[in-house]
Amino acid sequence: MKPATRHLVSIDDLSLAEIRALFEHAQAFASDLRAWSHLCPGLISASLFYEASTRTRLSFESAMLRLGGGVITAAEMKSTSASKGESLADTVRVVGGAYADVLVLRHASEGAARLASRFSPIPVINAGDGAHEHPTQTLCDLYNLWLERGRIEGINVVLAGDLRYSRTIHSFVYALARFGANIVCTPQPGFELPPYVVQRLREEFGVEPVRADASRLGELAESSDAVYLTPQKPHQLSLFTEGSKGLAVERVDALYMTRPQTERFTDGDAPITKYQQLSKRQMNAESLKDAVVMHPLPRRDEIQPDMDEDPRSIYFKQAARGVPIRMAILAFLLGRIDLKVGGKEIDTRFHEMLAGDNPCAHPSCISRTETRHVRPLFRLASRFPVRAYCGYCSQELHAPVVGCSTTRHFHDRDSAAARKIRPDHLVLFHSEAQALQHGFQPAANTANSV
Ligand code: NCD
């Protein structure tokens, strides 16, 4: 039997053991980038980039060429049938049909890669979907930490800048939490981690946000409400001294800066008066003495040029390492290397809704624009009461009423009857009126009606 196609839509799609194994392969590839052209001859990678990119696209294409494969590219989407109104689902079916063996997709809508993976017969790699996730940048970032610090477990990572819209940050925090790294957020005010990300860190990774005393970070954290994301285990808390202002951040292993994602700002966003800026002066803080400075790039003014020659700055090295890690990702998904370790450890079961309307209200979710082919998709956060996240953009769904697609009855989401509905039969409604509109009936006796 042909093994199921593996996709890389979210950083959740890889187990920690697989991530470590990818690092080992990347390191071997990096030792001589020109020595691996026997791995993927005859295979083609398609770049489908609906959004601007320099590093991600070019490093993927370079990686595929170095593996001996070929590359086809649609990066100027105005020149493709997208401008004629072709859906992403159709484009993916065409490109995945005979044109290529792996598809690298970047798109402005959250959940685009998830959608593509449901239509594509070949592996889909998410090269960034809106403000949602960017798992291959995260693999590159983790690979850098592993090379620079020798481990990821227990290290202290400060995340600065726009934590709200930076997709690189979202994939990164999920992975850091799983590796058991300590995360300190010093966001630009108004650009804190989004609530759905914090909630997921809490519920699925046992990570709690607590106030951090960031005084030892000096000027960098002056205007920011620093938050420390801690795995709740007391032995890890003992790494920090607790002062009256919260858990003190003593020594930082890595400082990860991000640019303002202005292309994603909406009218409701607070205007930025002064964006955080990192210069040699800020880096004089004692706690940052040994910290490596990282940035996914492109940068604007948030890292001053006086940092470029500082030995702690690794952002250009970080970008260069994007090639060997992407060689490892491609070779793995194309079945050309065997990682020899166990797969997924996170429950990524998705359920399709067989009736009702799309319950996702998130304006930039792909499910709201690709309406022709797309069925609503959700992931259960809890069964008692029924709570769910959108399977595309991961935002929590507002569904106080739930129905069963077979009995056509509806119930309150926290009723005994609701918990008996099989996940594959769940239909999520935002009100009873909506359930009635879809022909669902209130259950006469909720306890026995499923
Ligand atoms: C990032 C992205 O596209 O999200 N860039 C990248 O892939 N290296 C970060 C950014 O654009 O700020």
Coordinates of C-alpha atoms and ligand atoms in Angstrom, one line a residue:
M1 CA 0.0 0.0 0.0
K2 CA 1.2 3.5 -0.9
P3 CA 2.0 5.4 2.4
A4 CA -0.3 8.4 3.0
T5 CA 1.1 11.6 1.6
R6 CA 2.7 13.7 4.4
H7 CA 2.2 17.4 4.3
L8 CA 3.9 20.2 6.3
V9 CA 1.1 22.6 7.0
S10 CA 1.8 23.3 10.6
I11 CA 4.7 22.7 12.9
D12 CA 2.4 20.2 14.6
D13 CA 2.8 17.9 11.6
L14 CA 6.3 16.8 12.8
S15 CA 7.2 15.0 16.0
L16 CA 10.1 16.3 18.1
A17 CA 12.1 13.2 17.1
E18 CA 11.5 14.0 13.4
I19 CA 12.6 17.6 13.9
R20 CA 15.8 16.5 15.5
A21 CA 16.4 13.9 12.7
L22 CA 15.9 16.7 10.1
F23 CA 18.6 18.7 11.9
E24 CA 21.0 15.8 11.6
H25 CA 20.3 15.5 7.9
A26 CA 20.6 19.3 7.4
Q27 CA 24.0 19.3 9.1
A28 CA 25.2 16.6 6.8
F29 CA 23.9 18.5 3.7
A30 CA 25.5 21.7 5.0
S31 CA 28.9 20.0 5.2
D32 CA 29.0 20.0 1.4
L33 CA 25.9 21.5 -0.3
R34 CA 27.1 20.4 -3.7
A35 CA 27.3 16.7 -2.9
W36 CA 23.6 15.7 -2.8
S37 CA 22.4 16.0 -6.4
H38 CA 21.8 12.2 -6.5
L39 CA 18.9 12.5 -4.0
C40 CA 16.1 14.0 -6.1
P41 CA 16.9 13.7 -9.8
G42 CA 13.7 13.6 -12.0
L43 CA 11.6 15.2 -9.3
I44 CA 10.0 18.6 -9.5
S45 CA 9.1 21.2 -6.9
A46 CA 6.4 23.8 -7.7
S47 CA 6.6 27.1 -6.0
L48 CA 3.1 28.7 -5.8
F49 CA 3.7 32.1 -4.2
Y50 CA 0.6 34.4 -3.9
E51 CA 2.6 36.7 -1.6
A52 CA 6.0 38.4 -1.8
S53 CA 9.0 36.4 -0.8
T54 CA 12.8 36.5 -1.2
R55 CA 14.4 34.0 1.2
T56 CA 11.7 31.4 1.5
R57 CA 11.1 30.9 -2.2
L58 CA 14.8 31.2 -3.3
S59 CA 16.0 28.9 -0.5
F60 CA 13.5 26.3 -1.3
E61 CA 14.3 26.5 -5.0
S62 CA 18.0 26.4 -4.3
A63 CA 17.5 23.4 -2.0
M64 CA 15.6 21.5 -4.7
L65 CA 18.2 22.3 -7.3
R66 CA 21.0 21.2 -5.0
L67 CA 19.2 17.9 -4.5
G68 CA 19.3 17.4 -8.2
G69 CA 15.6 18.1 -8.8
G70 CA 13.9 20.7 -11.0
V71 CA 11.8 23.7 -10.1
I72 CA 8.7 25.4 -11.6
T73 CA 7.6 28.7 -10.3
A74 CA 4.4 30.8 -10.2
A75 CA 5.4 33.8 -8.1
E76 CA 3.7 36.6 -10.0
M77 CA 0.2 35.4 -9.5
K78 CA -1.3 38.2 -11.6
S79 CA 0.2 36.3 -14.6
T80 CA -1.6 33.1 -13.7
S81 CA -5.2 32.0 -13.8
A82 CA -5.7 33.2 -10.3
S83 CA -6.4 36.6 -12.0
K84 CA -9.1 34.9 -14.0
G85 CA -10.8 33.8 -10.8
E86 CA -9.5 30.2 -10.5
S87 CA -9.8 28.9 -7.0
L88 CA -6.8 27.7 -5.0
A89 CA -8.4 24.3 -4.8
D90 CA -8.5 23.9 -8.6
T91 CA -5.0 25.3 -9.0
V92 CA -3.6 22.9 -6.5
R93 CA -5.3 19.9 -8.2
V94 CA -3.8 20.9 -11.5
V95 CA -0.3 21.6 -10.3
G96 CA -0.3 18.5 -8.1
G97 CA -1.7 16.4 -11.0
A98 CA 1.3 15.9 -13.2
Y99 CA 3.3 19.1 -13.1
A100 CA 5.2 18.5 -9.9
D101 CA 6.0 16.1 -7.0
V102 CA 5.9 18.6 -4.2
L103 CA 4.2 21.9 -3.8
V104 CA 5.5 24.9 -1.8
L105 CA 2.7 27.4 -1.2
R106 CA 2.6 30.9 0.2
H107 CA -0.7 32.7 0.5
A108 CA -2.2 35.8 2.2
S109 CA -5.1 33.9 3.7
E110 CA -4.9 31.9 6.9
G111 CA -5.5 28.2 6.3
A112 CA -4.6 28.3 2.6
A113 CA -2.0 25.5 3.0
R114 CA -4.5 23.3 5.0
L115 CA -7.0 23.8 2.2
A116 CA -4.4 23.0 -0.4
S117 CA -3.4 19.8 1.4
R118 CA -6.9 18.5 1.2
F119 CA -7.0 18.8 -2.6
S120 CA -3.4 18.0 -3.5
P121 CA -2.2 14.5 -4.3
I122 CA 1.4 15.5 -3.6
P123 CA 3.0 16.9 -0.4
V124 CA 2.1 20.5 0.4
I125 CA 4.6 22.6 2.3
N126 CA 3.2 25.7 4.0
A127 CA 5.6 28.6 3.2
G128 CA 3.5 31.1 5.1
D129 CA -0.3 31.4 5.3
G130 CA -1.4 34.9 6.3
A131 CA -0.7 35.7 9.9
H132 CA -1.1 32.1 10.9
E133 CA 1.9 29.8 10.6
H134 CA 5.3 29.5 8.9
P135 CA 6.6 26.0 9.9
T136 CA 9.6 25.9 7.7
Q137 CA 10.9 29.2 9.0
T138 CA 10.5 27.7 12.4
L139 CA 12.5 24.6 11.5
C140 CA 15.2 27.0 10.2
D141 CA 15.0 28.9 13.5
L142 CA 15.1 25.8 15.7
Y143 CA 18.0 24.4 13.6
N144 CA 19.9 27.7 14.3
L145 CA 19.2 27.4 18.0
W146 CA 20.3 23.8 18.0
L147 CA 23.6 24.7 16.2
E148 CA 24.3 27.8 18.3
R149 CA 23.2 26.6 21.7
G150 CA 23.6 22.9 21.4
R151 CA 20.1 22.2 22.6
I152 CA 16.6 23.7 22.7
E153 CA 15.3 22.2 25.9
G154 CA 15.4 24.7 28.8
I155 CA 17.0 27.6 26.9
N156 CA 15.6 31.1 27.4
V157 CA 14.3 32.8 24.2
V158 CA 13.0 36.4 24.1
L159 CA 10.5 37.3 21.4
A160 CA 10.3 40.9 20.4
G161 CA 8.3 43.1 18.0
D162 CA 5.1 42.2 16.3
L163 CA 4.0 39.0 18.0
R164 CA 0.5 39.4 16.8
Y165 CA 0.7 39.2 13.1
S166 CA 4.1 37.4 12.7
R167 CA 3.4 33.9 11.5
T168 CA 7.0 33.0 12.1
I169 CA 6.4 33.7 15.8
H170 CA 3.2 31.5 16.0
S171 CA 4.8 28.4 14.7
F172 CA 7.9 29.1 16.8
V173 CA 6.1 29.4 20.1
Y174 CA 4.3 26.1 19.6
A175 CA 7.6 24.4 18.9
L176 CA 9.5 26.1 21.7
A177 CA 6.8 25.1 24.1
R178 CA 7.0 21.5 23.0
F179 CA 10.8 21.4 23.3
G180 CA 10.4 22.9 26.8
A181 CA 12.2 26.1 26.1
N182 CA 11.4 29.2 28.3
I183 CA 9.8 31.9 26.3
V184 CA 9.8 35.6 27.3
C185 CA 7.5 37.9 25.2
T186 CA 8.4 41.6 25.1
P187 CA 6.0 42.7 22.4
Q188 CA 5.5 46.0 20.8
P189 CA 2.6 47.4 22.8
G190 CA -0.7 46.5 21.0
F191 CA 1.0 43.6 19.2
E192 CA 0.9 40.9 21.8
L193 CA 0.5 37.2 21.0
P194 CA -3.1 36.6 19.7
P195 CA -5.5 35.1 22.3
Y196 CA -6.0 31.9 20.2
V197 CA -2.3 31.2 20.3
V198 CA -2.1 31.8 24.1
Q199 CA -5.1 29.6 24.7
R200 CA -3.6 26.8 22.7
L201 CA -0.3 27.1 24.6
R202 CA -2.3 26.8 27.8
E203 CA -4.6 24.0 26.8
E204 CA -2.4 21.8 24.7
F205 CA 1.1 22.5 25.9
G206 CA 0.5 23.2 29.6
V207 CA 2.2 26.6 29.3
E208 CA 1.0 29.5 31.5
P209 CA 1.6 33.2 30.8
V210 CA 2.9 35.0 33.9
R211 CA 4.1 38.5 34.4
A212 CA 7.8 38.8 33.8
D213 CA 10.2 41.2 35.5
A214 CA 12.2 42.2 32.4
S215 CA 14.2 45.0 34.1
R216 CA 17.4 43.1 33.4
L217 CA 16.6 43.2 29.7
G218 CA 17.2 46.9 29.9
E219 CA 15.8 49.4 27.3
L220 CA 14.4 46.7 25.0
A221 CA 11.6 45.9 27.4
E222 CA 11.1 49.3 28.9
S223 CA 7.8 50.1 27.1
S224 CA 6.6 46.5 26.9
D225 CA 4.5 44.4 29.2
A226 CA 6.8 41.5 29.3
V227 CA 5.2 38.1 29.7
Y228 CA 6.9 34.9 30.6
L229 CA 5.5 31.7 29.2
T230 CA 6.3 28.9 31.5
P231 CA 5.8 25.2 31.4
Q232 CA 4.0 25.0 34.8
K233 CA 6.5 22.6 36.3
P234 CA 8.0 24.0 39.5
H235 CA 11.5 22.7 38.8
Q236 CA 11.6 24.9 35.7
L237 CA 10.3 27.9 37.6
S238 CA 13.3 27.6 39.9
L239 CA 15.5 28.7 37.0
F240 CA 14.2 32.2 37.8
T241 CA 14.2 34.3 40.9
E242 CA 10.8 35.6 41.8
G243 CA 10.7 39.3 42.6
S244 CA 7.8 41.6 43.4
K245 CA 7.4 42.5 39.8
G246 CA 7.2 38.9 38.6
L247 CA 9.6 36.2 37.4
A248 CA 12.9 37.9 36.7
V249 CA 14.6 37.1 33.4
E250 CA 18.2 36.7 34.3
R251 CA 20.1 35.4 31.2
V252 CA 18.9 35.1 27.6
D253 CA 20.1 32.5 25.1
A254 CA 18.5 34.0 22.0
L255 CA 16.7 37.3 21.2
Y256 CA 14.3 36.9 18.2
M257 CA 13.3 40.2 16.7
T258 CA 10.5 40.7 14.1
R259 CA 9.4 43.5 11.9
P260 CA 6.0 45.2 12.0
Q261 CA 3.8 43.2 9.6
T262 CA 2.2 46.3 8.3
E263 CA 0.6 44.5 5.3
R264 CA -1.7 42.8 7.7
F265 CA -2.7 45.7 9.9
T266 CA -6.4 46.6 9.9
D267 CA -8.1 49.9 10.6
G268 CA -8.6 49.0 14.3
D269 CA -4.9 48.6 15.0
A270 CA -3.2 51.1 17.1
P271 CA -0.8 53.3 15.1
I272 CA 2.8 52.6 16.0
T273 CA 4.5 55.6 17.3
K274 CA 7.9 54.2 18.0
Y275 CA 8.6 50.6 17.1
Q276 CA 11.2 48.7 19.1
Q277 CA 14.7 49.0 17.9
L278 CA 17.7 46.9 18.8
S279 CA 21.1 48.5 18.8
K280 CA 24.4 47.9 20.4
R281 CA 23.3 50.1 23.3
Q282 CA 20.3 47.9 24.1
M283 CA 22.5 44.9 23.7
N284 CA 24.7 46.1 26.6
A285 CA 22.2 44.8 29.1
E286 CA 23.9 42.2 31.3
S287 CA 21.3 39.5 30.6
L288 CA 21.9 39.8 26.8
K289 CA 25.7 39.4 27.0
D290 CA 25.6 36.0 25.4
A291 CA 22.3 36.1 23.5
V292 CA 22.4 35.4 19.8
V293 CA 20.3 37.9 17.9
M294 CA 17.9 36.3 15.3
H295 CA 15.4 37.7 12.8
P296 CA 13.5 35.9 10.1
L297 CA 14.2 38.9 7.8
P298 CA 13.4 41.1 6.0
R299 CA 14.3 43.7 8.6
R300 CA 13.4 47.3 8.5
D301 CA 14.7 49.5 11.4
E302 CA 14.1 47.1 14.2
I303 CA 17.7 46.0 14.2
Q304 CA 20.1 48.8 13.7
P305 CA 23.0 48.4 11.3
D306 CA 25.5 48.8 14.2
M307 CA 24.5 45.3 15.2
D308 CA 25.5 43.7 11.9
E309 CA 29.2 43.2 12.8
D310 CA 28.4 42.1 16.4
P311 CA 29.4 38.5 16.9
R312 CA 26.1 37.8 18.6
S313 CA 24.1 38.7 15.4
I314 CA 23.4 35.6 13.4
Y315 CA 20.5 36.7 11.2
F316 CA 22.4 36.4 7.9
K317 CA 23.8 33.0 8.9
Q318 CA 20.3 32.1 10.0
A319 CA 19.0 32.8 6.5
A320 CA 21.8 30.8 4.9
R321 CA 20.9 27.8 7.0
G322 CA 17.5 27.9 5.3
V323 CA 19.0 26.0 2.4
P324 CA 20.2 22.8 4.2
I325 CA 17.2 22.6 6.4
R326 CA 14.9 22.9 3.4
M327 CA 16.9 20.3 1.6
A328 CA 16.1 18.0 4.5
I329 CA 12.4 18.9 4.4
L330 CA 12.1 18.3 0.7
A331 CA 14.1 15.0 0.7
F332 CA 12.0 13.8 3.6
L333 CA 8.6 14.6 2.1
L334 CA 9.7 13.2 -1.2
G335 CA 10.6 10.0 0.5
R336 CA 14.3 10.3 -0.4
I337 CA 15.5 10.1 3.2
D338 CA 14.1 8.0 6.0
L339 CA 14.1 9.7 9.4
K340 CA 13.8 6.4 11.2
V341 CA 11.8 7.9 14.1
G342 CA 8.2 8.1 15.1
G343 CA 5.7 10.5 13.5
K344 CA 3.1 12.9 14.8
E345 CA 2.7 13.3 18.5
I346 CA 0.1 16.0 18.5
D347 CA -3.6 15.1 17.8
T348 CA -4.3 16.8 14.5
R349 CA -7.6 15.2 13.7
F350 CA -9.9 17.4 11.7
H351 CA -13.6 17.0 11.2
E352 CA -15.6 18.2 8.3
M353 CA -19.0 19.7 9.0
L354 CA -21.6 17.8 6.9
A355 CA -24.3 20.4 7.3
G356 CA -24.8 24.1 8.4
D357 CA -22.9 27.2 7.5
N358 CA -19.2 28.0 7.8
P359 CA -18.9 28.8 11.5
C360 CA -15.6 30.7 11.1
A361 CA -15.9 34.5 11.4
H362 CA -12.3 35.3 11.0
P363 CA -12.1 37.8 8.2
S364 CA -8.8 36.5 6.6
C365 CA -9.6 32.8 6.9
I366 CA -9.4 31.0 3.5
S367 CA -12.7 29.3 4.3
R368 CA -14.4 32.7 3.9
T369 CA -13.1 33.3 0.4
E370 CA -12.8 29.8 -1.2
T371 CA -16.5 29.1 -0.7
R372 CA -17.0 27.1 -3.8
H373 CA -15.2 23.9 -2.9
V374 CA -14.6 24.2 0.8
R375 CA -16.4 22.4 3.6
P376 CA -16.1 23.9 7.1
L377 CA -13.4 22.1 9.0
F378 CA -12.8 22.1 12.7
R379 CA -10.6 20.6 15.4
L380 CA -12.0 19.8 18.8
A381 CA -10.5 21.8 21.7
S382 CA -12.8 20.0 24.2
R383 CA -15.8 17.6 24.0
F384 CA -17.3 18.6 27.4
P385 CA -18.5 21.3 26.7
V386 CA -18.1 21.1 22.9
R387 CA -15.5 23.7 21.9
A388 CA -13.7 23.9 18.6
Y389 CA -11.1 25.7 16.5
C390 CA -11.4 26.4 12.8
G391 CA -9.5 23.7 11.0
Y392 CA -8.1 26.3 8.6
C393 CA -7.1 29.4 10.6
S394 CA -7.1 27.9 14.1
Q395 CA -9.3 30.7 15.6
E396 CA -11.8 29.6 18.2
L397 CA -15.3 29.1 16.7
H398 CA -18.3 30.6 18.4
A399 CA -20.7 27.7 18.7
P400 CA -23.0 27.7 21.7
V401 CA -25.4 25.4 19.9
V402 CA -24.4 22.1 18.3
G403 CA -26.3 19.7 16.1
C404 CA -26.0 16.1 15.0
S405 CA -26.0 15.6 11.2
T406 CA -27.7 12.2 11.4
T407 CA -30.5 12.9 13.9
R408 CA -30.9 16.6 12.8
H409 CA -31.4 17.5 16.5
F410 CA -29.6 20.4 18.2
H411 CA -28.5 21.0 21.8
D412 CA -26.7 23.4 24.0
R413 CA -23.0 22.8 23.6
D414 CA -22.6 22.0 27.3
S415 CA -25.6 19.6 27.6
A416 CA -25.3 15.9 28.2
A417 CA -26.7 15.2 24.8
A418 CA -24.1 17.3 23.0
R419 CA -21.2 15.3 24.4
K420 CA -22.7 12.1 22.9
I421 CA -22.5 13.4 19.3
R422 CA -19.8 11.7 17.3
P423 CA -17.2 14.4 16.3
D424 CA -17.8 13.5 12.6
H425 CA -21.5 14.2 13.0
L426 CA -21.1 17.5 14.8
V427 CA -22.6 20.6 13.3
L428 CA -21.7 24.0 14.9
F429 CA -24.2 26.8 15.1
H430 CA -23.9 30.3 16.5
S431 CA -27.6 30.3 17.6
E432 CA -30.8 28.2 17.9
A433 CA -32.3 30.3 15.1
Q434 CA -29.5 29.3 12.8
A435 CA -30.0 25.6 13.6
L436 CA -33.8 25.9 12.9
Q437 CA -33.0 27.6 9.7
H438 CA -31.1 24.6 8.6
G439 CA -33.9 22.3 9.4
F440 CA -32.6 21.0 12.8
Q441 CA -35.1 20.4 15.6
P442 CA -34.7 21.0 19.3
A443 CA -34.4 17.7 21.1
A444 CA -37.5 16.9 23.1
N445 CA -35.6 15.1 25.8
T446 CA -32.0 16.2 25.4
A447 CA -30.6 13.4 27.5
N448 CA -31.9 10.6 25.2
S449 CA -32.3 12.2 21.9
V450 CA -29.0 11.6 20.2
Ligands
NCD1 C1 8.9 36.1 7.2 C2 7.5 35.9 6.6 O1 7.3 35.9 5.4 O2 6.6 35.7 7.4 N1 9.9 36.1 6.2 C3 10.5 35.0 5.9 O3 9.9 34.0 5.4 N2 11.8 34.9 6.2 C4 8.9 37.3 8.1 C5 8.5 38.6 7.6 O4 8.1 38.8 6.5 O5 8.6 39.5 8.4

